[in-house]
């Protein structure tokens, strides 16, 4: 079974802090993704990565950056956290071949005070 | 602009009856479609998928139907069980490799015992 592990289930930070969310997958998947889920808005893509050191902006990249130094690890960084970044953050991965479903971690519920 | 839409935020069904969840899309280039199921405090779990060369795919109690001309897909659950109570997301991509997935806003299904 594919395992996507997010480092924290719940996180509380203060406005202006730099926040790191970590994600690790154990299936040697090439592609990794970061989403945020908000009520009534579904899952919105923040950033994704096709390979080590590669990154692509999704639909809502503002205020975020990412890092992929190793194939199995994809980090989401909130450079200066703001209250509107309070959300559920979901990491996903998939194989880089035709029509492959994404596999998700259990999410990190982030609250910015 | 939402490319994948789930117009029903919620649905209630009696146990044993059929649940039908609907999804519409606008991008005619989409050719791979998926349904995910999400319980509270967990990440989405892949349920079933269909590629555009098919109009139906079945897996046990779950069947996905695709109507390309109407840009519409639906998920049928027969018979519905209380454990099916969850939020269901549809998603679509242009297929191939390295393509972004677009998610709907979700439908919360409640199966009443």
PDB file of C-alpha atoms in Angstrom:
ATOM      1  CA  UNK A   1       0.000   0.000   0.000  1.00  0.00           C
ATOM      2  CA  UNK A   2       1.083   3.525  -0.745  1.00  0.00           C
ATOM      3  CA  UNK A   3       1.942   5.500   2.338  1.00  0.00           C
ATOM      4  CA  UNK A   4       1.971   9.292   2.304  1.00  0.00           C
ATOM      5  CA  UNK A   5       2.927  10.688   5.680  1.00  0.00           C
ATOM      6  CA  UNK A   6       2.483  14.270   6.776  1.00  0.00           C
ATOM      7  CA  UNK A   7       4.621  15.237   9.738  1.00  0.00           C
ATOM      8  CA  UNK A   8       1.906  16.897  11.832  1.00  0.00           C
ATOM      9  CA  UNK A   9      -1.831  16.320  12.133  1.00  0.00           C
ATOM     10  CA  UNK A  10      -2.443  19.599  13.946  1.00  0.00           C
ATOM     11  CA  UNK A  11      -0.312  22.714  14.080  1.00  0.00           C
ATOM     12  CA  UNK A  12      -0.838  26.121  15.677  1.00  0.00           C
ATOM     13  CA  UNK A  13       1.405  29.015  14.686  1.00  0.00           C
ATOM     14  CA  UNK A  14       1.432  32.777  15.031  1.00  0.00           C
ATOM     15  CA  UNK A  15       1.072  35.442  12.365  1.00  0.00           C
ATOM     16  CA  UNK A  16       4.407  36.250  10.752  1.00  0.00           C
ATOM     17  CA  UNK A  17       6.067  32.939  11.630  1.00  0.00           C
ATOM     18  CA  UNK A  18       7.787  30.832   8.988  1.00  0.00           C
ATOM     19  CA  UNK A  19       6.002  27.481   8.863  1.00  0.00           C
ATOM     20  CA  UNK A  20       7.228  24.197   7.405  1.00  0.00           C
ATOM     21  CA  UNK A  21       4.892  21.359   6.479  1.00  0.00           C
ATOM     22  CA  UNK A  22       6.613  18.108   5.619  1.00  0.00           C
ATOM     23  CA  UNK A  23       5.416  15.233   3.473  1.00  0.00           C
ATOM     24  CA  UNK A  24       7.095  11.891   2.796  1.00  0.00           C
ATOM     25  CA  UNK A  25       5.966   9.094   0.463  1.00  0.00           C
ATOM     26  CA  UNK A  26       7.353   5.577   0.405  1.00  0.00           C
ATOM     27  CA  UNK A  27       6.415   4.395  -3.103  1.00  0.00           C
ATOM     28  CA  UNK A  28       9.118   6.070  -5.170  1.00  0.00           C
ATOM     29  CA  UNK A  29       6.532   8.292  -6.862  1.00  0.00           C
ATOM     30  CA  UNK A  30       7.848  10.940  -9.194  1.00  0.00           C
ATOM     31  CA  UNK A  31       4.997  13.426  -8.725  1.00  0.00           C
ATOM     32  CA  UNK A  32       4.057  15.162  -5.503  1.00  0.00           C
ATOM     33  CA  UNK A  33       1.420  17.797  -4.764  1.00  0.00           C
ATOM     34  CA  UNK A  34       0.308  20.204  -2.058  1.00  0.00           C
ATOM     35  CA  UNK A  35      -3.353  21.213  -1.732  1.00  0.00           C
ATOM     36  CA  UNK A  36      -5.395  23.159   0.726  1.00  0.00           C
ATOM     37  CA  UNK A  37      -8.966  22.252   1.500  1.00  0.00           C
ATOM     38  CA  UNK A  38     -11.433  24.902   2.621  1.00  0.00           C
ATOM     39  CA  UNK A  39     -15.205  24.589   3.157  1.00  0.00           C
ATOM     40  CA  UNK A  40     -17.131  25.186  -0.046  1.00  0.00           C
ATOM     41  CA  UNK A  41     -13.948  25.469  -2.115  1.00  0.00           C
ATOM     42  CA  UNK A  42     -12.858  21.864  -2.412  1.00  0.00           C
ATOM     43  CA  UNK A  43      -9.187  21.045  -2.925  1.00  0.00           C
ATOM     44  CA  UNK A  44      -7.081  23.769  -4.464  1.00  0.00           C
ATOM     45  CA  UNK A  45      -3.599  23.078  -5.785  1.00  0.00           C
ATOM     46  CA  UNK A  46      -0.807  25.183  -4.301  1.00  0.00           C
ATOM     47  CA  UNK A  47       2.339  23.658  -5.855  1.00  0.00           C
ATOM     48  CA  UNK A  48       3.422  20.416  -7.451  1.00  0.00           C
ATOM     49  CA  UNK A  49       6.660  18.750  -8.389  1.00  0.00           C
ATOM     50  CA  UNK A  50       7.554  16.245 -11.124  1.00  0.00           C
ATOM     51  CA  UNK A  51      11.054  15.521  -9.989  1.00  0.00           C
ATOM     52  CA  UNK A  52      13.708  16.379  -7.481  1.00  0.00           C
ATOM     53  CA  UNK A  53      14.394  20.115  -7.418  1.00  0.00           C
ATOM     54  CA  UNK A  54      11.541  20.714  -9.868  1.00  0.00           C
ATOM     55  CA  UNK A  55       8.454  22.702  -8.919  1.00  0.00           C
ATOM     56  CA  UNK A  56       5.443  24.131 -10.662  1.00  0.00           C
ATOM     57  CA  UNK A  57       2.911  26.666  -9.414  1.00  0.00           C
ATOM     58  CA  UNK A  58      -0.643  25.512  -8.963  1.00  0.00           C
ATOM     59  CA  UNK A  59      -3.721  27.688  -8.731  1.00  0.00           C
ATOM     60  CA  UNK A  60      -2.961  29.473  -5.453  1.00  0.00           C
ATOM     61  CA  UNK A  61       0.826  29.706  -4.921  1.00  0.00           C
ATOM     62  CA  UNK A  62       0.890  33.190  -3.378  1.00  0.00           C
ATOM     63  CA  UNK A  63       2.378  33.212   0.101  1.00  0.00           C
ATOM     64  CA  UNK A  64       3.824  29.700  -0.268  1.00  0.00           C
ATOM     65  CA  UNK A  65       7.002  28.090  -1.494  1.00  0.00           C
ATOM     66  CA  UNK A  66       8.107  24.465  -1.751  1.00  0.00           C
ATOM     67  CA  UNK A  67      11.237  22.388  -1.584  1.00  0.00           C
ATOM     68  CA  UNK A  68      11.999  18.984  -3.051  1.00  0.00           C
ATOM     69  CA  UNK A  69      15.568  18.016  -2.284  1.00  0.00           C
ATOM     70  CA  UNK A  70      14.874  14.272  -2.233  1.00  0.00           C
ATOM     71  CA  UNK A  71      12.436  12.258  -4.308  1.00  0.00           C
ATOM     72  CA  UNK A  72      10.441  11.020  -1.328  1.00  0.00           C
ATOM     73  CA  UNK A  73      10.082  14.355   0.461  1.00  0.00           C
ATOM     74  CA  UNK A  74       8.107  17.458  -0.507  1.00  0.00           C
ATOM     75  CA  UNK A  75       7.968  20.413   1.857  1.00  0.00           C
ATOM     76  CA  UNK A  76       5.523  23.308   1.866  1.00  0.00           C
ATOM     77  CA  UNK A  77       6.745  26.573   3.356  1.00  0.00           C
ATOM     78  CA  UNK A  78       4.664  29.486   4.511  1.00  0.00           C
ATOM     79  CA  UNK A  79       7.187  32.304   4.366  1.00  0.00           C
ATOM     80  CA  UNK A  80       5.278  34.623   6.731  1.00  0.00           C
ATOM     81  CA  UNK A  81       2.113  33.002   7.999  1.00  0.00           C
ATOM     82  CA  UNK A  82      -1.123  34.944   7.878  1.00  0.00           C
ATOM     83  CA  UNK A  83      -4.552  34.195   9.316  1.00  0.00           C
ATOM     84  CA  UNK A  84      -6.005  33.530   5.850  1.00  0.00           C
ATOM     85  CA  UNK A  85      -3.658  30.567   5.578  1.00  0.00           C
ATOM     86  CA  UNK A  86      -5.539  28.754   8.329  1.00  0.00           C
ATOM     87  CA  UNK A  87      -6.698  25.618   6.526  1.00  0.00           C
ATOM     88  CA  UNK A  88      -6.386  21.873   6.045  1.00  0.00           C
ATOM     89  CA  UNK A  89      -3.282  21.080   4.011  1.00  0.00           C
ATOM     90  CA  UNK A  90      -3.105  17.855   2.040  1.00  0.00           C
ATOM     91  CA  UNK A  91      -0.092  16.271   0.398  1.00  0.00           C
ATOM     92  CA  UNK A  92      -0.448  13.746  -2.431  1.00  0.00           C
ATOM     93  CA  UNK A  93       1.794  11.701  -4.680  1.00  0.00           C
ATOM     94  CA  UNK A  94       1.423   9.613  -7.819  1.00  0.00           C
ATOM     95  CA  UNK A  95       3.470   7.746 -10.364  1.00  0.00           C
ATOM     96  CA  UNK A  96       4.441   9.685 -13.457  1.00  0.00           C
ATOM     97  CA  UNK A  97       2.675   7.527 -16.013  1.00  0.00           C
ATOM     98  CA  UNK A  98      -0.622   7.701 -17.815  1.00  0.00           C
ATOM     99  CA  UNK A  99      -3.780   7.905 -15.751  1.00  0.00           C
ATOM    100  CA  UNK A 100      -2.452   7.318 -12.290  1.00  0.00           C
ATOM    101  CA  UNK A 101      -4.556   8.285  -9.250  1.00  0.00           C
ATOM    102  CA  UNK A 102      -3.092  10.470  -6.559  1.00  0.00           C
ATOM    103  CA  UNK A 103      -2.619   9.077  -3.075  1.00  0.00           C
ATOM    104  CA  UNK A 104      -3.132  11.433  -0.153  1.00  0.00           C
ATOM    105  CA  UNK A 105      -1.764  11.855   3.322  1.00  0.00           C
ATOM    106  CA  UNK A 106      -4.094  12.406   6.272  1.00  0.00           C
ATOM    107  CA  UNK A 107      -3.654  16.158   6.206  1.00  0.00           C
ATOM    108  CA  UNK A 108      -2.358  18.849   8.523  1.00  0.00           C
ATOM    109  CA  UNK A 109      -4.881  21.116  10.182  1.00  0.00           C
ATOM    110  CA  UNK A 110      -2.994  24.413  10.444  1.00  0.00           C
ATOM    111  CA  UNK A 111      -4.253  27.307  12.551  1.00  0.00           C
ATOM    112  CA  UNK A 112      -2.602  30.710  12.328  1.00  0.00           C
ATOM    113  CA  UNK A 113      -3.378  32.943  15.295  1.00  0.00           C
TER     114      UNK A 113
ATOM    115  CA  UNK B   1     -12.844  29.505 -12.580  1.00  0.00           C
ATOM    116  CA  UNK B   2     -14.071  26.135 -11.363  1.00  0.00           C
ATOM    117  CA  UNK B   3     -13.470  23.563 -14.091  1.00  0.00           C
ATOM    118  CA  UNK B   4     -15.030  20.720 -12.103  1.00  0.00           C
ATOM    119  CA  UNK B   5     -18.322  21.329 -10.322  1.00  0.00           C
ATOM    120  CA  UNK B   6     -20.351  19.384  -7.821  1.00  0.00           C
ATOM    121  CA  UNK B   7     -23.580  21.320  -7.498  1.00  0.00           C
ATOM    122  CA  UNK B   8     -25.036  19.337  -4.615  1.00  0.00           C
ATOM    123  CA  UNK B   9     -23.225  20.092  -1.340  1.00  0.00           C
ATOM    124  CA  UNK B  10     -25.098  17.339   0.453  1.00  0.00           C
ATOM    125  CA  UNK B  11     -27.193  14.227  -0.114  1.00  0.00           C
ATOM    126  CA  UNK B  12     -29.124  11.976   2.265  1.00  0.00           C
ATOM    127  CA  UNK B  13     -30.120   8.435   1.347  1.00  0.00           C
ATOM    128  CA  UNK B  14     -31.714   5.543   3.192  1.00  0.00           C
ATOM    129  CA  UNK B  15     -29.568   2.487   3.835  1.00  0.00           C
ATOM    130  CA  UNK B  16     -29.978  -0.072   1.071  1.00  0.00           C
ATOM    131  CA  UNK B  17     -31.068   2.473  -1.542  1.00  0.00           C
ATOM    132  CA  UNK B  18     -29.023   3.893  -4.391  1.00  0.00           C
ATOM    133  CA  UNK B  19     -26.850   6.981  -3.911  1.00  0.00           C
ATOM    134  CA  UNK B  20     -26.165   9.049  -7.017  1.00  0.00           C
ATOM    135  CA  UNK B  21     -23.512  11.742  -6.861  1.00  0.00           C
ATOM    136  CA  UNK B  22     -23.079  14.075  -9.801  1.00  0.00           C
ATOM    137  CA  UNK B  23     -20.218  16.047 -11.257  1.00  0.00           C
ATOM    138  CA  UNK B  24     -19.948  18.393 -14.237  1.00  0.00           C
ATOM    139  CA  UNK B  25     -16.866  19.673 -15.989  1.00  0.00           C
ATOM    140  CA  UNK B  26     -16.123  22.374 -18.522  1.00  0.00           C
ATOM    141  CA  UNK B  27     -12.778  21.426 -20.056  1.00  0.00           C
ATOM    142  CA  UNK B  28     -13.242  19.169 -23.090  1.00  0.00           C
ATOM    143  CA  UNK B  29      -9.572  18.169 -22.863  1.00  0.00           C
ATOM    144  CA  UNK B  30     -10.184  16.232 -19.640  1.00  0.00           C
ATOM    145  CA  UNK B  31      -9.910  12.532 -20.304  1.00  0.00           C
ATOM    146  CA  UNK B  32      -9.286  10.925 -16.931  1.00  0.00           C
ATOM    147  CA  UNK B  33     -11.792  11.163 -14.117  1.00  0.00           C
ATOM    148  CA  UNK B  34     -11.693   9.974 -10.526  1.00  0.00           C
ATOM    149  CA  UNK B  35     -13.818   9.815  -7.412  1.00  0.00           C
ATOM    150  CA  UNK B  36     -12.390  10.161  -3.932  1.00  0.00           C
ATOM    151  CA  UNK B  37     -13.993   9.536  -0.575  1.00  0.00           C
ATOM    152  CA  UNK B  38     -13.018  11.548   2.477  1.00  0.00           C
ATOM    153  CA  UNK B  39     -13.810  10.920   6.117  1.00  0.00           C
ATOM    154  CA  UNK B  40     -13.350  13.742   8.651  1.00  0.00           C
ATOM    155  CA  UNK B  41      -9.763  14.159   9.853  1.00  0.00           C
ATOM    156  CA  UNK B  42      -8.442  11.840   7.113  1.00  0.00           C
ATOM    157  CA  UNK B  43      -7.060  12.425   3.664  1.00  0.00           C
ATOM    158  CA  UNK B  44      -9.092  11.599   0.545  1.00  0.00           C
ATOM    159  CA  UNK B  45      -9.029   7.938  -0.475  1.00  0.00           C
ATOM    160  CA  UNK B  46      -9.106   6.952  -4.119  1.00  0.00           C
ATOM    161  CA  UNK B  47     -12.340   5.133  -4.927  1.00  0.00           C
ATOM    162  CA  UNK B  48     -12.760   4.573  -8.654  1.00  0.00           C
ATOM    163  CA  UNK B  49     -11.665   6.091 -11.947  1.00  0.00           C
ATOM    164  CA  UNK B  50     -12.661   6.130 -15.600  1.00  0.00           C
ATOM    165  CA  UNK B  51     -10.875   7.157 -18.752  1.00  0.00           C
ATOM    166  CA  UNK B  52     -12.616   8.903 -21.612  1.00  0.00           C
ATOM    167  CA  UNK B  53     -12.511   5.828 -23.838  1.00  0.00           C
ATOM    168  CA  UNK B  54     -15.133   4.240 -21.579  1.00  0.00           C
ATOM    169  CA  UNK B  55     -18.584   5.314 -20.489  1.00  0.00           C
ATOM    170  CA  UNK B  56     -18.886   3.047 -17.478  1.00  0.00           C
ATOM    171  CA  UNK B  57     -16.599   1.490 -14.906  1.00  0.00           C
ATOM    172  CA  UNK B  58     -17.734  -0.756 -12.105  1.00  0.00           C
ATOM    173  CA  UNK B  59     -16.058  -1.877  -8.890  1.00  0.00           C
ATOM    174  CA  UNK B  60     -18.264  -3.777  -6.494  1.00  0.00           C
ATOM    175  CA  UNK B  61     -21.001  -1.494  -5.203  1.00  0.00           C
ATOM    176  CA  UNK B  62     -19.509   1.534  -6.983  1.00  0.00           C
ATOM    177  CA  UNK B  63     -20.110   2.438 -10.620  1.00  0.00           C
ATOM    178  CA  UNK B  64     -18.957   5.556 -12.406  1.00  0.00           C
ATOM    179  CA  UNK B  65     -20.727   6.734 -15.553  1.00  0.00           C
ATOM    180  CA  UNK B  66     -19.240   9.201 -18.007  1.00  0.00           C
ATOM    181  CA  UNK B  67     -21.250  11.213 -20.534  1.00  0.00           C
ATOM    182  CA  UNK B  68     -18.671  13.067 -22.602  1.00  0.00           C
ATOM    183  CA  UNK B  69     -21.145  14.944 -24.760  1.00  0.00           C
ATOM    184  CA  UNK B  70     -22.801  16.381 -21.651  1.00  0.00           C
ATOM    185  CA  UNK B  71     -19.483  16.755 -19.815  1.00  0.00           C
ATOM    186  CA  UNK B  72     -21.032  14.926 -16.891  1.00  0.00           C
ATOM    187  CA  UNK B  73     -20.049  12.047 -14.680  1.00  0.00           C
ATOM    188  CA  UNK B  74     -21.848  10.345 -11.870  1.00  0.00           C
ATOM    189  CA  UNK B  75     -21.058   7.890  -9.111  1.00  0.00           C
ATOM    190  CA  UNK B  76     -23.650   5.283  -8.189  1.00  0.00           C
ATOM    191  CA  UNK B  77     -23.432   3.418  -4.901  1.00  0.00           C
ATOM    192  CA  UNK B  78     -25.710   0.396  -4.653  1.00  0.00           C
ATOM    193  CA  UNK B  79     -26.703  -0.592  -2.043  1.00  0.00           C
ATOM    194  CA  UNK B  80     -25.760   2.345   0.163  1.00  0.00           C
ATOM    195  CA  UNK B  81     -24.397   1.530   3.604  1.00  0.00           C
ATOM    196  CA  UNK B  82     -23.947   3.735   6.698  1.00  0.00           C
ATOM    197  CA  UNK B  83     -20.161   3.405   6.311  1.00  0.00           C
ATOM    198  CA  UNK B  84     -20.460   5.173   2.976  1.00  0.00           C
ATOM    199  CA  UNK B  85     -21.284   8.410   4.812  1.00  0.00           C
ATOM    200  CA  UNK B  86     -18.435  10.718   3.841  1.00  0.00           C
ATOM    201  CA  UNK B  87     -17.566  13.608   1.550  1.00  0.00           C
ATOM    202  CA  UNK B  88     -17.084  12.573  -2.078  1.00  0.00           C
ATOM    203  CA  UNK B  89     -14.890  14.557  -4.436  1.00  0.00           C
ATOM    204  CA  UNK B  90     -14.742  14.152  -8.174  1.00  0.00           C
ATOM    205  CA  UNK B  91     -11.543  15.071  -9.987  1.00  0.00           C
ATOM    206  CA  UNK B  92     -10.396  15.330 -13.591  1.00  0.00           C
ATOM    207  CA  UNK B  93      -7.211  15.717 -15.550  1.00  0.00           C
ATOM    208  CA  UNK B  94      -6.085  15.863 -19.145  1.00  0.00           C
ATOM    209  CA  UNK B  95      -4.518  12.448 -18.651  1.00  0.00           C
ATOM    210  CA  UNK B  96      -1.066  11.591 -19.816  1.00  0.00           C
ATOM    211  CA  UNK B  97       1.781  12.234 -17.454  1.00  0.00           C
ATOM    212  CA  UNK B  98       2.468  15.170 -15.257  1.00  0.00           C
ATOM    213  CA  UNK B  99      -0.918  16.787 -15.621  1.00  0.00           C
ATOM    214  CA  UNK B 100      -2.703  18.714 -12.928  1.00  0.00           C
ATOM    215  CA  UNK B 101      -5.810  17.276 -11.295  1.00  0.00           C
ATOM    216  CA  UNK B 102      -8.829  19.543 -10.812  1.00  0.00           C
ATOM    217  CA  UNK B 103     -11.186  18.796  -7.947  1.00  0.00           C
ATOM    218  CA  UNK B 104     -14.830  19.575  -7.347  1.00  0.00           C
ATOM    219  CA  UNK B 105     -16.042  21.127  -4.108  1.00  0.00           C
ATOM    220  CA  UNK B 106     -17.373  17.846  -2.730  1.00  0.00           C
ATOM    221  CA  UNK B 107     -20.726  16.306  -1.846  1.00  0.00           C
ATOM    222  CA  UNK B 108     -21.395  15.206   1.712  1.00  0.00           C
ATOM    223  CA  UNK B 109     -23.284  11.903   1.650  1.00  0.00           C
ATOM    224  CA  UNK B 110     -25.251  10.741   4.667  1.00  0.00           C
ATOM    225  CA  UNK B 111     -26.632   7.211   4.623  1.00  0.00           C
ATOM    226  CA  UNK B 112     -29.428   6.888   7.149  1.00  0.00           C
ATOM    227  CA  UNK B 113     -29.696   3.475   8.870  1.00  0.00           C
TER     228      UNK B 113
END
